Amino acid sequence: MSKATIILRPFQAEDRSFVQDSFLRSCGGGGSAYVQGVPASVLHDMLDPLLVIWDVTVAVAPHDGELMGWICAKAPDHVAWLFVKPRYRRARLATALMRHAGIGRFVEAAFVPTKLFGQPFMQVANAKSFQVRYRPYLPLIAAHEISEAANQPR
């Protein structure tokens, strides 16, 4: 998939349900054993601060406006989650989203899938020359930064 066949644009308010629903299905719906048993409302509460202060990029099909995937990241090395619809996987859309977000080969991730393409995620990431470190506290740091900013005198 070439960049000419997709549009990468900033997250918009109307993208929220797609981002949250796909996150819940792909991470909370069995995609990550690390969050197994965590209620959906808690996962929303963990993702929301990252959506507020990190950069969210959405991949859109130019011919019909279909949302194809998204990444929530903070360059150069923080990724909350990256989602690509199943029919667009293996088409380098994830790579395009990572590059657009300015993410390099060393990644600190707020959420980590357990498997990717039926293989252990960390093995797949390592095979693609990525070093991924699971940092489950990143949503708490983001929430703290939002709280601190709200309490700053104006």
Tab-separated table of C-alpha atoms in Angstrom:
chain	number	residue	atom	x	y	z
A	1	MET	CA	0.000	0.000	0.000
A	2	SER	CA	1.495	3.308	-1.005
A	3	LYS	CA	0.881	6.626	0.674
A	4	ALA	CA	-0.958	7.645	-2.491
A	5	THR	CA	-3.690	5.147	-1.633
A	6	ILE	CA	-4.277	6.462	1.888
A	7	ILE	CA	-4.738	9.763	3.652
A	8	LEU	CA	-3.012	10.205	7.013
A	9	ARG	CA	-4.664	12.964	8.998
A	10	PRO	CA	-4.997	14.135	12.599
A	11	PHE	CA	-7.658	12.627	14.844
A	12	GLN	CA	-11.008	14.428	14.739
A	13	ALA	CA	-13.889	14.333	17.227
A	14	GLU	CA	-15.968	12.164	14.894
A	15	ASP	CA	-13.195	9.512	14.944
A	16	ARG	CA	-13.555	8.913	18.707
A	17	SER	CA	-16.016	6.009	18.553
A	18	PHE	CA	-13.960	4.213	15.869
A	19	VAL	CA	-10.761	4.644	17.879
A	20	GLN	CA	-12.285	3.614	21.206
A	21	ASP	CA	-14.282	0.692	19.785
A	22	SER	CA	-11.357	-0.690	17.783
A	23	PHE	CA	-9.106	-0.322	20.826
A	24	LEU	CA	-11.557	-2.231	23.016
A	25	ARG	CA	-11.948	-4.999	20.427
A	26	SER	CA	-8.263	-5.336	19.578
A	27	CYS	CA	-6.731	-4.805	23.021
A	28	GLY	CA	-9.444	-5.517	25.562
A	29	GLY	CA	-11.238	-8.128	23.503
A	30	GLY	CA	-8.547	-10.737	23.934
A	31	GLY	CA	-5.795	-9.000	21.974
A	32	SER	CA	-3.723	-8.447	25.081
A	33	ALA	CA	-3.522	-10.818	28.017
A	34	TYR	CA	-2.071	-7.910	29.984
A	35	VAL	CA	-5.519	-6.309	30.274
A	36	GLN	CA	-7.572	-9.488	30.548
A	37	GLY	CA	-10.462	-8.916	32.931
A	38	VAL	CA	-10.093	-5.132	32.949
A	39	PRO	CA	-13.562	-3.584	32.440
A	40	ALA	CA	-14.128	-1.636	29.218
A	41	SER	CA	-14.825	1.549	31.183
A	42	VAL	CA	-11.400	1.297	32.839
A	43	LEU	CA	-9.690	0.732	29.484
A	44	HIS	CA	-11.470	3.840	28.172
A	45	ASP	CA	-10.244	5.764	31.229
A	46	MET	CA	-6.696	4.579	30.532
A	47	LEU	CA	-6.747	5.432	26.819
A	48	ASP	CA	-8.544	8.790	27.018
A	49	PRO	CA	-5.695	10.862	28.571
A	50	LEU	CA	-3.345	9.606	25.866
A	51	LEU	CA	-5.836	10.612	23.160
A	52	VAL	CA	-5.892	14.101	24.678
A	53	ILE	CA	-2.186	14.903	24.940
A	54	TRP	CA	-0.459	12.537	22.503
A	55	ASP	CA	-0.718	12.720	18.728
A	56	VAL	CA	-3.375	10.564	17.108
A	57	THR	CA	-3.169	9.926	13.382
A	58	VAL	CA	-5.961	8.271	11.431
A	59	ALA	CA	-5.550	6.461	8.102
A	60	VAL	CA	-8.422	7.140	5.708
A	61	ALA	CA	-9.227	5.630	2.313
A	62	PRO	CA	-9.375	8.526	-0.179
A	63	HIS	CA	-12.067	7.027	-2.397
A	64	ASP	CA	-14.753	6.559	0.268
A	65	GLY	CA	-13.457	8.045	3.537
A	66	GLU	CA	-13.344	4.649	5.272
A	67	LEU	CA	-11.280	4.715	8.457
A	68	MET	CA	-8.573	2.092	7.938
A	69	GLY	CA	-6.536	2.401	11.121
A	70	TRP	CA	-4.934	4.746	13.636
A	71	ILE	CA	-1.995	5.293	15.955
A	72	CYS	CA	-1.800	7.177	19.235
A	73	ALA	CA	1.840	8.092	19.798
A	74	LYS	CA	4.268	10.605	21.204
A	75	ALA	CA	7.470	10.820	19.177
A	76	PRO	CA	10.122	9.624	19.251
A	77	ASP	CA	9.361	6.424	21.164
A	78	HIS	CA	5.966	6.265	22.906
A	79	VAL	CA	3.038	4.340	21.420
A	80	ALA	CA	-0.276	3.856	23.188
A	81	TRP	CA	-1.797	1.588	20.531
A	82	LEU	CA	-1.744	1.061	16.811
A	83	PHE	CA	-4.758	-0.448	15.063
A	84	VAL	CA	-5.249	-1.474	11.441
A	85	LYS	CA	-8.456	-3.081	10.182
A	86	PRO	CA	-7.854	-6.752	9.376
A	87	ARG	CA	-8.340	-6.381	5.606
A	88	TYR	CA	-5.541	-3.763	5.465
A	89	ARG	CA	-3.007	-5.707	7.534
A	90	ARG	CA	0.200	-6.842	5.838
A	91	ALA	CA	-0.152	-3.863	3.482
A	92	ARG	CA	2.441	-1.723	5.321
A	93	LEU	CA	-0.229	0.608	6.724
A	94	ALA	CA	1.123	0.112	10.252
A	95	THR	CA	4.586	1.061	8.993
A	96	ALA	CA	3.179	4.193	7.337
A	97	LEU	CA	1.411	5.183	10.571
A	98	MET	CA	4.575	4.605	12.638
A	99	ARG	CA	6.714	6.645	10.246
A	100	HIS	CA	4.156	9.447	10.081
A	101	ALA	CA	4.088	9.559	13.894
A	102	GLY	CA	7.884	9.778	14.006
A	103	ILE	CA	8.319	6.518	15.905
A	104	GLY	CA	11.668	4.784	15.645
A	105	ARG	CA	12.824	1.223	16.346
A	106	PHE	CA	12.843	1.540	20.151
A	107	VAL	CA	9.264	1.733	21.444
A	108	GLU	CA	7.811	2.226	24.902
A	109	ALA	CA	4.220	1.016	24.736
A	110	ALA	CA	1.313	1.834	27.036
A	111	PHE	CA	-0.508	-1.295	25.872
A	112	VAL	CA	0.993	-4.378	24.230
A	113	PRO	CA	-0.778	-7.111	22.274
A	114	THR	CA	-0.048	-10.679	23.223
A	115	LYS	CA	-0.011	-12.032	19.666
A	116	LEU	CA	0.282	-10.650	16.163
A	117	PHE	CA	-0.499	-12.803	13.134
A	118	GLY	CA	-0.772	-15.791	15.491
A	119	GLN	CA	2.784	-15.338	16.763
A	120	PRO	CA	3.973	-13.914	20.093
A	121	PHE	CA	3.986	-10.136	19.577
A	122	MET	CA	7.441	-9.533	21.032
A	123	GLN	CA	8.958	-12.116	18.673
A	124	VAL	CA	7.292	-10.464	15.673
A	125	ALA	CA	8.465	-7.026	16.818
A	126	ASN	CA	12.026	-8.250	17.372
A	127	ALA	CA	12.066	-9.952	13.968
A	128	LYS	CA	11.152	-6.588	12.425
A	129	SER	CA	14.017	-4.948	14.375
A	130	PHE	CA	11.764	-3.233	16.930
A	131	GLN	CA	12.591	-3.220	20.612
A	132	VAL	CA	9.331	-2.872	22.526
A	133	ARG	CA	9.108	-2.225	26.246
A	134	TYR	CA	5.757	-2.475	28.000
A	135	ARG	CA	5.171	0.635	30.116
A	136	PRO	CA	1.673	0.275	31.631
A	137	TYR	CA	2.127	3.428	33.710
A	138	LEU	CA	2.172	5.773	30.676
A	139	PRO	CA	-1.608	6.476	30.877
A	140	LEU	CA	-1.141	7.536	34.529
A	141	ILE	CA	1.640	9.942	33.555
A	142	ALA	CA	-0.583	11.437	30.847
A	143	ALA	CA	-3.484	11.849	33.289
A	144	HIS	CA	-1.115	13.505	35.771
A	145	GLU	CA	0.168	15.914	33.090
A	146	ILE	CA	-3.414	16.889	32.227
A	147	SER	CA	-4.211	17.437	35.903
A	148	GLU	CA	-1.074	19.517	36.433
A	149	ALA	CA	-1.853	21.668	33.402
A	150	ALA	CA	-5.404	22.256	34.633
A	151	ASN	CA	-4.080	23.389	38.019
A	152	GLN	CA	-1.571	25.869	36.591
A	153	PRO	CA	-2.374	29.524	37.337
A	154	ARG	CA	-3.373	31.444	34.261
